[in-house]
């Protein structure tokens, strides 16, 4: 529906309900609700408004029960007016979207009812920003690597790396290490790179603490063989011997060690709770869809599916 038709539809709903734009009618008095019987707190046309519905609205919107009952009555009034004045297809689409939103609210409530985030959920959520929340020790390293781009040149690449290691053996700072490594001749067809790398953890994860990526960015990882060598073979401020990885032969110079740091898990539990509840709700949604697909032929309504997928929206 284009914006003009949507605006006209809203006006039609309001007109059909007899609602004045200047005056909002008060909610029904409480004594009326008590005479409805069962768990209903109001009836609008053919629609009963149950106490559980009002309670759920209050929880999701963070409002009192009285305000939630009024909101439910207004929703029902608009729906009743829509059924009387709008084309059937428009009403059907709106009802499907409303059911999707109701499912969304139910899933979010169930996700919270399952209790506070578990330790495992907190650890998993921390991975999205591990450098700030749960960071292992890191080492900053410069390396000179003779790349093995063709298997038949492996021995030559190894020999070049051995010459680099010998030449830089007495370098006491990284600037001298770079200067010497870059000055050595390299046989035609071989490539030597001298690079300053971002800090790396023993398990291969790498990050620049001065310029960390946005939260949720996929973690960049180095070769695990290389990362272990940075910690086990190289010493701070001294050139290493030759280290072989799947890329070639390296000589390392560790320039800095960064200590591990971790935000206490209870603090992280509170910090990450909202995101964890959203992931729980998304998982519940996916499980419900899988069960429905297994039991029934499912006809997908695009607008409803898009709404149900946005578990973080109000």
Short mmCIF file of C-alpha atoms in Angstrom, two decimals:
data_model
loop_
_atom_site.label_atom_id
_atom_site.label_comp_id
_atom_site.label_asym_id
_atom_site.label_seq_id
_atom_site.Cartn_x
_atom_site.Cartn_y
_atom_site.Cartn_z
CA UNK A 1 0.00 0.00 0.00
CA UNK A 2 1.37 3.39 -0.95
CA UNK A 3 1.60 6.20 1.69
CA UNK A 4 -1.50 7.97 0.36
CA UNK A 5 -3.67 4.86 0.56
CA UNK A 6 -2.23 3.99 3.99
CA UNK A 7 -3.13 7.49 5.27
CA UNK A 8 -6.62 7.14 3.83
CA UNK A 9 -6.99 3.72 5.43
CA UNK A 10 -6.07 5.06 8.85
CA UNK A 11 -8.62 7.88 8.44
CA UNK A 12 -11.22 5.36 7.40
CA UNK A 13 -10.52 3.25 10.49
CA UNK A 14 -10.86 6.27 12.75
CA UNK A 15 -14.06 7.36 11.01
CA UNK A 16 -15.49 3.85 11.20
CA UNK A 17 -14.83 3.76 14.93
CA UNK A 18 -16.45 7.18 15.46
CA UNK A 19 -13.28 8.52 17.12
CA UNK A 20 -12.81 12.29 17.35
CA UNK A 21 -9.33 13.55 16.54
CA UNK A 22 -9.64 16.07 19.37
CA UNK A 23 -11.00 13.90 22.14
CA UNK A 24 -9.88 10.51 23.44
CA UNK A 25 -12.70 8.56 25.11
CA UNK A 26 -11.96 7.30 28.62
CA UNK A 27 -11.46 3.56 29.15
CA UNK A 28 -14.46 1.53 30.34
CA UNK A 29 -14.98 1.69 34.11
CA UNK A 30 -13.49 -1.15 36.15
CA UNK A 31 -16.87 -2.44 37.37
CA UNK A 32 -17.90 -3.17 33.76
CA UNK A 33 -14.86 -5.41 33.27
CA UNK A 34 -15.74 -7.51 36.33
CA UNK A 35 -19.14 -8.42 34.88
CA UNK A 36 -17.77 -9.95 31.67
CA UNK A 37 -17.11 -13.38 33.12
CA UNK A 38 -14.12 -15.67 32.70
CA UNK A 39 -10.74 -14.01 32.25
CA UNK A 40 -11.99 -11.24 29.96
CA UNK A 41 -11.40 -7.65 31.01
CA UNK A 42 -13.23 -6.09 28.04
CA UNK A 43 -15.21 -6.98 24.93
CA UNK A 44 -15.05 -4.92 21.73
CA UNK A 45 -17.49 -6.11 19.10
CA UNK A 46 -16.76 -9.81 18.66
CA UNK A 47 -13.33 -9.67 20.29
CA UNK A 48 -12.72 -10.54 23.94
CA UNK A 49 -9.69 -8.97 25.59
CA UNK A 50 -8.24 -11.45 28.07
CA UNK A 51 -6.34 -10.65 31.24
CA UNK A 52 -3.28 -12.54 29.95
CA UNK A 53 -3.19 -10.29 26.88
CA UNK A 54 -3.25 -7.17 29.05
CA UNK A 55 -0.50 -8.57 31.28
CA UNK A 56 1.69 -9.39 28.28
CA UNK A 57 1.24 -5.88 26.84
CA UNK A 58 2.18 -4.37 30.20
CA UNK A 59 5.35 -6.50 30.45
CA UNK A 60 6.52 -5.87 26.90
CA UNK A 61 5.84 -2.11 26.91
CA UNK A 62 6.81 -1.53 30.54
CA UNK A 63 3.48 0.14 31.45
CA UNK A 64 0.83 -0.35 34.14
CA UNK A 65 -2.08 -2.79 33.76
CA UNK A 66 -4.60 0.03 33.38
CA UNK A 67 -2.66 1.64 30.54
CA UNK A 68 -2.15 -1.77 28.96
CA UNK A 69 -5.91 -2.49 29.07
CA UNK A 70 -6.62 0.87 27.44
CA UNK A 71 -4.04 0.13 24.71
CA UNK A 72 -5.65 -3.25 24.06
CA UNK A 73 -9.12 -1.68 23.80
CA UNK A 74 -7.87 0.93 21.33
CA UNK A 75 -6.21 -1.76 19.25
CA UNK A 76 -9.46 -3.75 19.23
CA UNK A 77 -11.50 -0.67 18.30
CA UNK A 78 -9.22 0.09 15.36
CA UNK A 79 -9.31 -3.55 14.27
CA UNK A 80 -13.12 -3.60 14.43
CA UNK A 81 -13.32 -0.40 12.38
CA UNK A 82 -10.84 -1.81 9.86
CA UNK A 83 -12.91 -4.95 9.37
CA UNK A 84 -15.97 -2.85 8.62
CA UNK A 85 -14.40 -0.27 6.29
CA UNK A 86 -11.25 -1.63 4.62
CA UNK A 87 -10.87 -4.19 1.78
CA UNK A 88 -10.57 -7.79 2.95
CA UNK A 89 -7.01 -8.19 1.66
CA UNK A 90 -5.80 -5.20 3.67
CA UNK A 91 -7.43 -6.55 6.83
CA UNK A 92 -5.97 -10.02 6.24
CA UNK A 93 -2.45 -8.62 5.82
CA UNK A 94 -2.82 -6.52 8.98
CA UNK A 95 -4.08 -9.52 10.96
CA UNK A 96 -1.14 -11.66 9.79
CA UNK A 97 1.30 -8.94 10.86
CA UNK A 98 -0.47 -8.63 14.21
CA UNK A 99 -0.18 -12.38 14.77
CA UNK A 100 3.52 -12.22 13.92
CA UNK A 101 4.01 -9.39 16.43
CA UNK A 102 2.09 -11.34 19.07
CA UNK A 103 4.32 -14.36 18.43
CA UNK A 104 7.38 -12.13 18.72
CA UNK A 105 6.25 -10.75 22.07
CA UNK A 106 5.53 -14.25 23.35
CA UNK A 107 8.96 -15.52 22.31
CA UNK A 108 10.74 -12.58 23.93
CA UNK A 109 8.81 -13.15 27.15
CA UNK A 110 9.59 -16.88 27.12
CA UNK A 111 13.28 -16.17 26.47
CA UNK A 112 13.45 -14.05 29.64
CA UNK A 113 11.37 -16.53 31.65
CA UNK A 114 14.07 -19.17 31.12
CA UNK A 115 16.26 -17.34 33.60
CA UNK A 116 19.39 -15.19 33.56
CA UNK A 117 22.11 -15.83 30.95
CA UNK A 118 24.14 -18.94 31.68
CA UNK A 119 27.94 -18.87 31.92
CA UNK A 120 28.16 -20.60 28.55
CA UNK A 121 25.84 -18.04 26.93
CA UNK A 122 27.93 -15.21 28.40
CA UNK A 123 31.17 -16.74 27.08
CA UNK A 124 29.65 -17.23 23.63
CA UNK A 125 28.30 -13.66 23.55
CA UNK A 126 31.68 -12.31 24.67
CA UNK A 127 33.29 -13.65 21.49
CA UNK A 128 31.66 -10.86 19.52
CA UNK A 129 33.87 -8.34 21.35
CA UNK A 130 36.50 -10.59 22.92
CA UNK A 131 39.29 -8.00 22.72
CA UNK A 132 37.36 -5.78 25.17
CA UNK A 133 35.59 -8.37 27.34
CA UNK A 134 37.80 -11.47 27.57
CA UNK A 135 41.16 -10.99 25.91
CA UNK A 136 44.07 -13.45 26.22
CA UNK A 137 47.70 -12.33 26.29
CA UNK A 138 48.83 -10.85 22.97
CA UNK A 139 52.22 -10.36 21.32
CA UNK A 140 53.05 -7.75 18.70
CA UNK A 141 55.52 -9.10 16.14
CA UNK A 142 57.44 -8.09 13.01
CA UNK A 143 58.47 -10.90 10.68
CA UNK A 144 60.50 -11.51 7.55
CA UNK A 145 59.07 -14.38 5.53
CA UNK A 146 60.45 -16.15 2.48
CA UNK A 147 57.29 -17.34 0.75
CA UNK A 148 57.06 -20.80 -0.77
CA UNK A 149 54.90 -20.20 -3.82
CA UNK A 150 56.04 -23.31 -5.71
CA UNK A 151 56.94 -26.61 -4.00
CA UNK A 152 60.11 -26.96 -6.09
CA UNK A 153 61.43 -23.68 -4.60
CA UNK A 154 61.02 -24.81 -0.98
CA UNK A 155 64.71 -25.47 -0.37
CA UNK A 156 65.69 -22.08 -1.84
CA UNK A 157 63.15 -20.27 0.34
CA UNK A 158 64.47 -22.09 3.40
CA UNK A 159 68.04 -21.09 2.54
CA UNK A 160 66.99 -17.42 2.14
CA UNK A 161 65.32 -17.48 5.56
CA UNK A 162 68.45 -19.00 7.12
CA UNK A 163 70.54 -16.15 5.67
CA UNK A 164 68.08 -13.59 7.08
CA UNK A 165 68.20 -15.24 10.53
CA UNK A 166 71.99 -15.17 10.50
CA UNK A 167 72.15 -11.55 9.33
CA UNK A 168 69.72 -10.21 11.95
CA UNK A 169 70.98 -12.35 14.82
CA UNK A 170 72.54 -9.38 16.63
CA UNK A 171 69.79 -6.82 15.91
CA UNK A 172 68.63 -5.27 19.18
CA UNK A 173 65.70 -3.25 17.89
CA UNK A 174 62.99 -3.82 15.32
CA UNK A 175 64.10 -0.94 13.07
CA UNK A 176 67.51 -2.57 12.61
CA UNK A 177 65.83 -5.96 12.07
CA UNK A 178 63.71 -4.52 9.23
CA UNK A 179 66.65 -2.68 7.65
CA UNK A 180 68.85 -5.77 7.49
CA UNK A 181 66.10 -8.14 6.33
CA UNK A 182 65.05 -5.80 3.50
CA UNK A 183 68.65 -5.29 2.31
CA UNK A 184 69.49 -8.95 1.68
CA UNK A 185 69.42 -10.11 -1.96
CA UNK A 186 66.65 -12.49 -3.01
CA UNK A 187 66.91 -14.99 -5.91
CA UNK A 188 64.71 -14.31 -8.91
CA UNK A 189 61.31 -15.89 -8.60
CA UNK A 190 61.28 -15.82 -4.78
CA UNK A 191 59.44 -13.28 -2.60
CA UNK A 192 60.47 -12.00 0.83
CA UNK A 193 58.09 -9.84 2.84
CA UNK A 194 59.01 -7.81 5.92
CA UNK A 195 55.83 -6.84 7.79
CA UNK A 196 54.67 -5.33 11.09
CA UNK A 197 51.71 -7.41 12.22
CA UNK A 198 48.84 -6.69 14.61
CA UNK A 199 49.10 -8.36 18.03
CA UNK A 200 48.31 -12.06 17.99
CA UNK A 201 47.14 -14.49 20.69
CA UNK A 202 48.51 -17.99 21.14
CA UNK A 203 45.36 -19.45 19.55
CA UNK A 204 45.82 -17.30 16.40
CA UNK A 205 43.26 -14.57 17.06
CA UNK A 206 44.52 -11.12 16.15
CA UNK A 207 43.39 -7.57 16.87
CA UNK A 208 44.83 -4.07 16.98
CA UNK A 209 43.81 -2.79 20.46
CA UNK A 210 44.34 0.83 19.39
CA UNK A 211 41.87 0.42 16.50
CA UNK A 212 39.56 -2.50 17.34
CA UNK A 213 36.88 -3.51 14.83
CA UNK A 214 33.16 -2.91 15.47
CA UNK A 215 31.45 -5.36 17.82
CA UNK A 216 30.37 -8.52 16.03
CA UNK A 217 33.02 -8.25 13.30
CA UNK A 218 34.43 -11.68 12.35
CA UNK A 219 37.71 -12.34 14.13
CA UNK A 220 40.85 -12.24 12.01
CA UNK A 221 43.11 -15.22 12.63
CA UNK A 222 46.72 -16.01 11.81
CA UNK A 223 48.13 -19.46 11.16
CA UNK A 224 48.05 -21.42 14.44
CA UNK A 225 51.57 -22.71 13.75
CA UNK A 226 52.76 -19.12 13.35
CA UNK A 227 50.92 -17.95 16.50
CA UNK A 228 52.39 -20.71 18.66
CA UNK A 229 55.86 -19.90 17.36
CA UNK A 230 55.41 -16.24 18.34
CA UNK A 231 54.94 -17.38 21.95
CA UNK A 232 57.12 -20.49 22.14
CA UNK A 233 60.05 -19.77 19.80
CA UNK A 234 60.54 -16.00 19.84
CA UNK A 235 61.77 -13.95 22.81
CA UNK A 236 60.81 -10.34 23.46
CA UNK A 237 63.27 -7.95 21.79
CA UNK A 238 65.36 -10.66 20.08
CA UNK A 239 65.28 -12.22 16.59
CA UNK A 240 64.11 -15.82 16.42
CA UNK A 241 65.46 -18.68 14.40
CA UNK A 242 63.67 -19.90 11.27
CA UNK A 243 60.04 -20.96 11.75
CA UNK A 244 58.24 -22.99 9.06
CA UNK A 245 54.50 -22.54 8.41
CA UNK A 246 52.18 -23.44 5.55
CA UNK A 247 53.14 -20.13 3.89
CA UNK A 248 56.91 -20.34 4.01
CA UNK A 249 59.88 -19.69 6.32
CA UNK A 250 59.72 -16.88 8.89
CA UNK A 251 62.14 -15.02 11.12
CA UNK A 252 60.33 -13.27 13.99
CA UNK A 253 61.01 -10.22 16.17
CA UNK A 254 58.57 -9.74 19.07
CA UNK A 255 58.31 -6.05 19.93
CA UNK A 256 55.66 -5.96 22.67
CA UNK A 257 53.72 -8.16 25.09
CA UNK A 258 50.17 -7.21 26.07
CA UNK A 259 48.79 -8.74 29.27
CA UNK A 260 45.53 -10.69 29.30
CA UNK A 261 42.48 -8.92 30.71
CA UNK A 262 38.90 -9.97 31.35
CA UNK A 263 35.73 -8.25 32.58
CA UNK A 264 34.32 -10.35 35.47
CA UNK A 265 31.67 -12.75 34.23
CA UNK A 266 28.93 -11.29 36.47
CA UNK A 267 29.49 -7.85 34.94
CA UNK A 268 29.39 -9.36 31.47
CA UNK A 269 26.21 -11.24 32.34
CA UNK A 270 24.47 -7.91 32.99
CA UNK A 271 26.10 -6.12 30.03
CA UNK A 272 25.19 -8.81 27.49
CA UNK A 273 21.79 -9.93 28.83
CA UNK A 274 19.62 -8.12 26.25
CA UNK A 275 21.53 -9.56 23.31
CA UNK A 276 21.45 -13.05 24.83
CA UNK A 277 17.67 -12.85 25.32
CA UNK A 278 17.28 -11.78 21.69
CA UNK A 279 19.34 -14.77 20.52
CA UNK A 280 17.22 -17.07 22.70
CA UNK A 281 14.04 -15.64 21.16
CA UNK A 282 15.46 -16.07 17.66
CA UNK A 283 16.29 -19.70 18.44
CA UNK A 284 12.77 -20.29 19.80
CA UNK A 285 11.34 -18.72 16.64
CA UNK A 286 13.44 -20.95 14.39
CA UNK A 287 12.46 -24.05 16.37
CA UNK A 288 8.78 -23.13 16.13
CA UNK A 289 9.06 -22.59 12.36
CA UNK A 290 10.84 -25.93 11.93
CA UNK A 291 8.12 -27.74 13.89
CA UNK A 292 5.40 -26.00 11.86
CA UNK A 293 7.06 -26.92 8.57
CA UNK A 294 7.28 -30.54 9.68
CA UNK A 295 3.63 -30.76 10.72
CA UNK A 296 1.84 -28.58 8.17
CA UNK A 297 2.14 -27.09 4.73
CA UNK A 298 3.32 -23.54 5.48
CA UNK A 299 2.46 -20.59 3.29
CA UNK A 300 4.99 -17.83 3.94
CA UNK A 301 3.71 -14.26 4.26
CA UNK A 302 6.74 -12.04 3.53
CA UNK A 303 5.71 -9.09 5.73
CA UNK A 304 4.92 -11.34 8.68
CA UNK A 305 8.17 -13.29 8.32
CA UNK A 306 10.21 -10.09 8.18
CA UNK A 307 8.53 -8.84 11.34
CA UNK A 308 9.00 -12.11 13.19
CA UNK A 309 12.69 -12.16 12.28
CA UNK A 310 13.32 -8.79 13.99
CA UNK A 311 13.45 -10.06 17.52
CA UNK A 312 14.97 -6.85 18.85
CA UNK A 313 12.20 -4.48 17.76
CA UNK A 314 9.63 -3.12 20.18
#
